[in-house]
Amino acid sequence: MRSFITLLLLLLGFVTQLAAHGPGKEGAFGGKRVLFIGIDGCRADAMAAAMERGMAPQIKMLSEDKNGLLTRQLYAGGELGTPTYQPTVSGPGWTSLLTGVWVNKHGVKDNRFIGGRLQSYSHFMRHIKEVKPKAFCASFADWPPIHDFIADGSRVNGQEFLNVKFTCVPDAKRHFIDNPEKDIEVRDEALKTLHTQNPDAMFVYFGQVDEFGHGATDSRASFSPDSTLYLNSISHVDSHVGELIRAMHLRPKFAEENWLVFITTDHGGRGNSHGGDSEAERSIWLVAHGKELSREKLLNEPTPQTALVPMIYKHLGITPKPEWNPEAPPPVAEPIKADAKKS
Ligand SMILES: [Zn+2]
């Protein structure tokens, strides 16, 4: 019995050691990896204010690194006056961020997801698995539709493509008032994966900033750079982001790995709501960190939120198949319809 236990301990030690050495360049994409962090409803000027006031030091540090950048030229909501126009709400927004196309293709008009065409315009991780079946893809979210509709809707014949799918379900009846604590659970699960697995692609979603903007968690808060409570929620998420970045750096062979990090949001907001086409709702931001970013382009040109998925494919060396349609179609000039406006 004792020798069996000794053998077991030896084996355990061996396995732990293997894990501790990390894969470095080994992996489906030769060590190229993606960490995509989503912060729901984080208005661009509020993120800038949080950075200026020392309330988002982790994200600021990443953006100011030599391989990092912050652009406020990212936009949500499609092209005004064209079939790509979509409301600045989470359903269409996250679908665009995770599929690389607007509503004219993905079909998601609102948070009900009715008419979604995720089978044809799928979650980028499904395509990663299509190209490299051994790739490790993980997703963590406390807004369940990210998984229930966008990920699961992209499955072919129900076949799972996520190695880790962690859904933390907040209390929808109380308008997600418990999002701050659910974000901590999301963070901890994502940290576990960064420590013990070798993810090729990870998506980590935090929900509390949007709920503060809506005044759900605290009625005094709103989507505004002047709302200290709103900025404070950004600060909380910033600390979670810092933990994730630290865990990434602590990977045993991090120096050999080539990570692309994206941190962004799905839409901004005004007062206690969003959905319309004002600057405060459409204008969003992107913090990107990676060795091969198209810096000039990202810093100087307006970039649609559909552009992130093609950049992920490029980083991983994936040539998109024509049927994936990852690029946003060119805008078709049409007069802006009066009814497209919504306050
Ligand atoms: Zn919202």
Coordinates of C-alpha atoms and ligand atoms in Angstrom, one line a residue:
M1 CA 0.0 0.0 0.0
R2 CA 2.8 2.4 1.0
S3 CA 4.6 1.8 -2.3
F4 CA 1.4 2.5 -4.2
I5 CA 1.0 5.8 -2.4
T6 CA 4.7 6.6 -3.1
L7 CA 4.1 5.9 -6.7
L8 CA 1.0 8.0 -6.7
L9 CA 2.9 10.9 -5.1
L10 CA 5.7 10.5 -7.6
L11 CA 3.2 10.6 -10.5
L12 CA 1.5 13.6 -9.0
G13 CA 4.8 15.4 -8.6
F14 CA 5.6 14.6 -12.3
V15 CA 2.3 15.9 -13.5
T16 CA 2.6 19.1 -11.4
Q17 CA 6.1 19.6 -12.7
L18 CA 4.9 19.2 -16.3
A19 CA 2.2 21.8 -15.7
A20 CA 4.7 24.1 -13.9
H21 CA 6.9 24.2 -17.0
G22 CA 4.1 25.4 -19.1
P23 CA 3.9 25.0 -22.8
G24 CA 5.6 28.2 -24.0
K25 CA 5.8 27.8 -27.8
E26 CA 4.1 24.5 -27.7
G27 CA 0.4 24.7 -28.6
A28 CA -2.0 24.8 -31.4
F29 CA -0.6 28.2 -32.7
G30 CA 3.1 27.9 -31.7
G31 CA 2.7 29.8 -28.5
K32 CA 0.5 32.6 -30.0
R33 CA -2.4 33.2 -27.6
V34 CA -5.3 35.6 -27.1
L35 CA -6.7 37.1 -24.0
F36 CA -9.9 39.1 -24.8
I37 CA -11.4 41.0 -21.9
G38 CA -14.9 42.5 -22.2
I39 CA -16.2 45.2 -19.9
D40 CA -19.9 45.8 -20.5
G41 CA -21.2 49.3 -20.9
C42 CA -18.0 51.2 -20.2
R43 CA -18.2 54.7 -21.8
A44 CA -15.0 55.9 -23.5
D45 CA -14.7 59.3 -21.7
A46 CA -15.4 57.6 -18.4
M47 CA -12.6 55.1 -19.0
A48 CA -10.3 58.0 -19.9
A49 CA -11.4 59.8 -16.7
A50 CA -10.8 56.7 -14.6
M51 CA -7.3 56.5 -16.1
E52 CA -6.6 60.2 -15.4
R53 CA -7.8 60.0 -11.8
G54 CA -5.7 56.9 -11.0
M55 CA -8.7 54.7 -10.9
A56 CA -7.7 52.3 -13.7
P57 CA -4.0 51.9 -13.1
Q58 CA -3.7 48.3 -14.5
I59 CA -5.4 49.0 -17.8
K60 CA -3.5 52.3 -18.1
M61 CA -0.2 50.6 -17.5
L62 CA -0.9 48.0 -20.2
S63 CA -1.9 50.7 -22.7
E64 CA 1.2 52.7 -22.0
D65 CA 3.6 49.8 -22.4
K66 CA 5.7 49.9 -25.6
N67 CA 3.6 47.1 -27.1
G68 CA 0.3 48.6 -25.8
L69 CA -2.1 51.2 -27.0
L70 CA -5.4 52.9 -26.2
T71 CA -7.7 54.1 -28.9
R72 CA -10.9 55.9 -28.4
Q73 CA -11.7 55.7 -32.2
L74 CA -13.4 52.3 -31.9
Y75 CA -17.2 52.4 -32.6
A76 CA -20.3 50.4 -31.9
G77 CA -23.7 50.4 -33.6
G78 CA -22.7 49.8 -37.2
E79 CA -22.6 52.4 -39.9
L80 CA -25.3 55.0 -39.6
G81 CA -27.9 54.9 -42.4
T82 CA -26.8 51.5 -43.7
P83 CA -28.1 48.0 -43.2
T84 CA -25.3 47.5 -40.7
Y85 CA -26.8 50.0 -38.3
Q86 CA -27.6 48.3 -35.0
P87 CA -28.7 49.6 -31.6
T88 CA -26.0 50.1 -29.0
V89 CA -27.1 47.3 -26.7
S90 CA -25.3 44.2 -25.5
G91 CA -26.9 41.5 -27.7
P92 CA -25.8 43.0 -31.1
G93 CA -22.7 44.5 -29.5
W94 CA -21.1 41.4 -28.1
T95 CA -22.3 39.4 -31.1
S96 CA -20.3 41.8 -33.4
L97 CA -17.3 41.7 -31.1
L98 CA -17.3 37.9 -31.0
T99 CA -18.2 37.2 -34.7
G100 CA -16.7 40.1 -36.5
V101 CA -19.8 41.1 -38.4
W102 CA -22.7 43.6 -38.0
V103 CA -26.5 42.9 -37.7
N104 CA -27.0 42.7 -41.5
K105 CA -25.1 39.4 -41.2
H106 CA -25.4 38.1 -37.6
G107 CA -29.1 39.1 -37.4
V108 CA -29.1 39.9 -33.7
K109 CA -31.2 43.1 -33.3
D110 CA -31.6 43.2 -29.5
N111 CA -31.1 41.3 -26.3
R112 CA -33.7 38.7 -27.3
F113 CA -31.5 37.3 -30.0
I114 CA -34.5 36.4 -32.2
G115 CA -33.4 36.0 -35.8
G116 CA -29.8 35.5 -34.9
R117 CA -27.8 33.7 -37.6
L118 CA -24.9 32.4 -35.5
Q119 CA -24.8 29.2 -37.5
S120 CA -23.6 31.2 -40.5
Y121 CA -21.7 33.9 -38.7
S122 CA -20.2 32.2 -35.7
H123 CA -18.3 32.9 -32.6
F124 CA -14.6 33.1 -33.5
M125 CA -13.6 30.3 -31.2
R126 CA -15.8 27.9 -33.2
H127 CA -13.6 28.7 -36.2
I128 CA -10.4 28.4 -34.2
K129 CA -11.5 24.8 -33.3
E130 CA -12.5 24.2 -36.9
V131 CA -8.9 25.0 -38.0
K132 CA -7.1 23.5 -35.0
P133 CA -9.3 20.9 -33.2
K134 CA -6.7 20.6 -30.4
A135 CA -6.8 24.3 -29.6
F136 CA -7.9 25.2 -26.0
C137 CA -10.6 27.8 -25.9
A138 CA -12.2 29.2 -22.8
S139 CA -15.0 31.7 -22.0
F140 CA -16.1 33.2 -18.7
A141 CA -19.1 35.5 -18.4
D142 CA -21.7 36.7 -15.9
W143 CA -24.2 37.7 -18.6
P144 CA -25.6 34.3 -19.6
P145 CA -26.6 35.2 -23.2
I146 CA -22.9 35.3 -24.1
H147 CA -22.9 31.6 -23.7
D148 CA -26.6 30.6 -24.1
F149 CA -27.0 32.5 -27.4
I150 CA -23.7 33.6 -29.0
A151 CA -21.5 30.5 -28.1
D152 CA -24.2 27.8 -28.0
G153 CA -25.9 29.3 -31.1
S154 CA -22.6 28.9 -33.0
R155 CA -22.3 25.1 -32.3
V156 CA -22.5 22.7 -35.2
N157 CA -24.9 19.9 -34.4
G158 CA -24.7 20.9 -30.7
Q159 CA -21.0 20.1 -30.6
E160 CA -19.2 22.1 -27.9
F161 CA -16.1 24.0 -29.0
L162 CA -15.3 25.6 -25.7
N163 CA -13.0 23.7 -23.4
V164 CA -14.1 25.9 -20.5
K165 CA -17.5 27.6 -20.5
F166 CA -18.0 29.3 -17.1
T167 CA -21.4 31.0 -16.8
C168 CA -22.1 32.8 -13.6
V169 CA -25.8 33.6 -13.3
P170 CA -26.6 36.9 -11.6
D171 CA -30.1 37.8 -10.3
A172 CA -31.9 39.0 -13.4
K173 CA -35.0 39.8 -11.4
R174 CA -33.1 42.3 -9.4
H175 CA -31.5 43.7 -12.6
F176 CA -28.1 42.0 -12.0
I177 CA -27.6 43.9 -8.7
D178 CA -25.1 41.1 -7.7
N179 CA -22.9 41.6 -10.8
P180 CA -19.9 42.9 -8.7
E181 CA -19.7 39.7 -6.8
K182 CA -20.3 37.6 -9.9
D183 CA -17.4 39.4 -11.6
I184 CA -15.2 38.1 -8.8
E185 CA -16.3 34.6 -9.5
V186 CA -15.6 35.1 -13.2
R187 CA -12.2 36.5 -12.4
D188 CA -11.3 33.6 -10.2
E189 CA -12.3 30.9 -12.7
A190 CA -10.4 32.7 -15.5
L191 CA -7.3 32.9 -13.2
K192 CA -7.6 29.2 -12.5
T193 CA -7.5 28.5 -16.3
L194 CA -4.5 30.8 -16.8
H195 CA -2.6 29.1 -13.9
T196 CA -3.4 25.4 -14.7
Q197 CA -4.3 25.2 -18.4
N198 CA -2.7 26.3 -21.7
P199 CA -5.4 28.4 -23.3
D200 CA -4.9 29.4 -26.9
A201 CA -7.8 31.8 -26.7
M202 CA -9.7 33.2 -23.7
F203 CA -12.7 35.5 -23.4
V204 CA -13.4 37.1 -20.0
Y205 CA -16.6 39.2 -19.5
F206 CA -17.3 41.5 -16.6
G207 CA -20.8 42.9 -16.2
Q208 CA -20.8 45.4 -13.2
V209 CA -19.9 48.6 -15.0
D210 CA -23.0 48.5 -17.1
E211 CA -25.2 47.9 -14.1
F212 CA -23.7 50.9 -12.3
G213 CA -24.4 52.9 -15.4
H214 CA -28.0 51.9 -15.3
G215 CA -28.2 52.9 -11.6
A216 CA -29.2 49.3 -10.8
T217 CA -26.5 48.7 -8.2
D218 CA -26.7 52.2 -6.8
S219 CA -29.4 54.6 -7.9
R220 CA -27.0 57.6 -7.7
A221 CA -24.7 56.2 -10.4
S222 CA -25.0 56.9 -14.2
F223 CA -23.2 56.4 -17.5
S224 CA -21.0 59.5 -17.1
P225 CA -17.3 60.5 -16.5
D226 CA -18.7 62.7 -13.7
S227 CA -20.3 59.8 -11.8
T228 CA -17.7 58.7 -9.2
L229 CA -19.7 55.6 -8.5
Y230 CA -19.6 54.6 -12.2
L231 CA -15.8 55.3 -12.2
N232 CA -15.5 53.3 -9.0
S233 CA -17.0 50.2 -10.8
I234 CA -14.4 50.7 -13.6
S235 CA -11.8 50.7 -10.8
H236 CA -13.1 47.4 -9.5
V237 CA -12.9 45.7 -12.9
D238 CA -9.5 47.3 -13.5
S239 CA -8.2 45.4 -10.5
H240 CA -9.6 42.1 -11.9
V241 CA -7.9 42.9 -15.2
G242 CA -4.7 43.5 -13.3
E243 CA -5.0 40.0 -11.7
L244 CA -5.5 38.4 -15.1
I245 CA -2.5 40.2 -16.6
R246 CA -0.4 39.2 -13.6
A247 CA -1.4 35.6 -14.0
M248 CA -0.5 35.8 -17.7
H249 CA 3.0 37.2 -16.9
L250 CA 3.5 34.5 -14.2
R251 CA 3.0 31.6 -16.7
P252 CA 6.3 29.6 -16.4
K253 CA 7.2 30.1 -20.1
F254 CA 5.6 33.4 -20.6
A255 CA 8.7 34.8 -22.2
E256 CA 8.3 32.3 -25.1
E257 CA 4.6 32.9 -25.5
N258 CA 3.1 35.6 -27.7
W259 CA 0.0 37.0 -26.3
L260 CA -2.4 39.4 -27.9
V261 CA -4.5 41.2 -25.3
F262 CA -7.7 43.1 -26.1
I263 CA -9.8 45.0 -23.5
T264 CA -12.9 46.7 -24.8
T265 CA -16.6 47.4 -24.3
D266 CA -19.8 46.7 -26.3
H267 CA -21.3 50.3 -26.0
G268 CA -21.3 53.5 -24.0
G269 CA -24.3 55.1 -22.4
R270 CA -26.2 58.3 -21.5
G271 CA -27.9 59.1 -18.2
N272 CA -29.1 55.7 -17.1
S273 CA -29.6 54.0 -20.5
H274 CA -28.2 53.2 -23.9
G275 CA -29.3 51.8 -27.2
G276 CA -29.3 55.0 -29.3
D277 CA -26.9 56.5 -31.8
S278 CA -25.4 59.4 -29.8
E279 CA -21.6 59.8 -29.6
A280 CA -21.7 58.8 -25.9
E281 CA -23.2 55.5 -26.8
R282 CA -21.5 54.7 -30.2
S283 CA -18.0 55.9 -29.4
I284 CA -16.1 53.2 -27.5
W285 CA -12.5 52.3 -26.8
L286 CA -9.9 49.6 -27.2
V287 CA -6.8 48.8 -25.2
A288 CA -4.6 46.4 -27.2
H289 CA -1.3 44.9 -26.3
G290 CA 0.8 42.7 -28.6
K291 CA 3.9 42.6 -30.6
E292 CA 2.4 42.8 -34.1
L293 CA -0.4 45.4 -33.8
S294 CA -1.1 47.7 -36.7
R295 CA -0.5 50.7 -34.3
E296 CA -0.7 53.5 -36.8
K297 CA -4.0 52.3 -38.2
L298 CA -5.6 51.6 -34.8
L299 CA -4.4 55.0 -33.4
N300 CA -5.3 57.1 -36.4
E301 CA -8.4 55.6 -38.0
P302 CA -11.9 55.0 -36.8
T303 CA -12.2 51.3 -36.3
P304 CA -15.4 49.3 -36.2
Q305 CA -15.9 46.9 -33.3
T306 CA -16.2 44.2 -35.9
A307 CA -12.4 44.6 -36.6
L308 CA -11.3 42.7 -33.5
V309 CA -12.0 39.1 -34.8
P310 CA -10.0 39.6 -38.0
M311 CA -7.1 40.9 -35.9
I312 CA -7.4 37.7 -33.7
Y313 CA -7.3 35.5 -36.8
K314 CA -4.3 37.4 -38.1
H315 CA -2.4 37.1 -34.8
L316 CA -3.0 33.3 -34.7
G317 CA -2.1 32.9 -38.4
I318 CA -5.5 31.8 -39.4
T319 CA -6.7 32.5 -42.9
P320 CA -10.4 33.0 -42.6
K321 CA -12.4 30.8 -44.9
P322 CA -14.6 32.9 -47.3
E323 CA -17.8 31.5 -45.8
W324 CA -16.9 32.9 -42.3
N325 CA -17.3 36.5 -43.6
P326 CA -15.2 38.0 -40.8
E327 CA -14.8 41.5 -42.4
A328 CA -17.4 44.2 -41.9
P329 CA -18.9 45.0 -45.3
P330 CA -18.1 48.5 -46.7
P331 CA -20.7 51.0 -45.7
V332 CA -23.5 51.7 -48.2
A333 CA -24.2 55.4 -48.3
E334 CA -27.9 56.1 -47.6
P335 CA -29.5 59.0 -45.9
I336 CA -29.9 58.6 -42.2
K337 CA -33.5 57.7 -41.4
A338 CA -35.1 60.0 -38.8
D339 CA -36.5 57.0 -36.9
A340 CA -33.0 55.6 -36.4
K341 CA -32.6 58.2 -33.6
K342 CA -33.4 57.1 -30.1
S343 CA -32.6 58.9 -26.9
Ligands
ZN1 ZN -26.9 48.0 -20.3

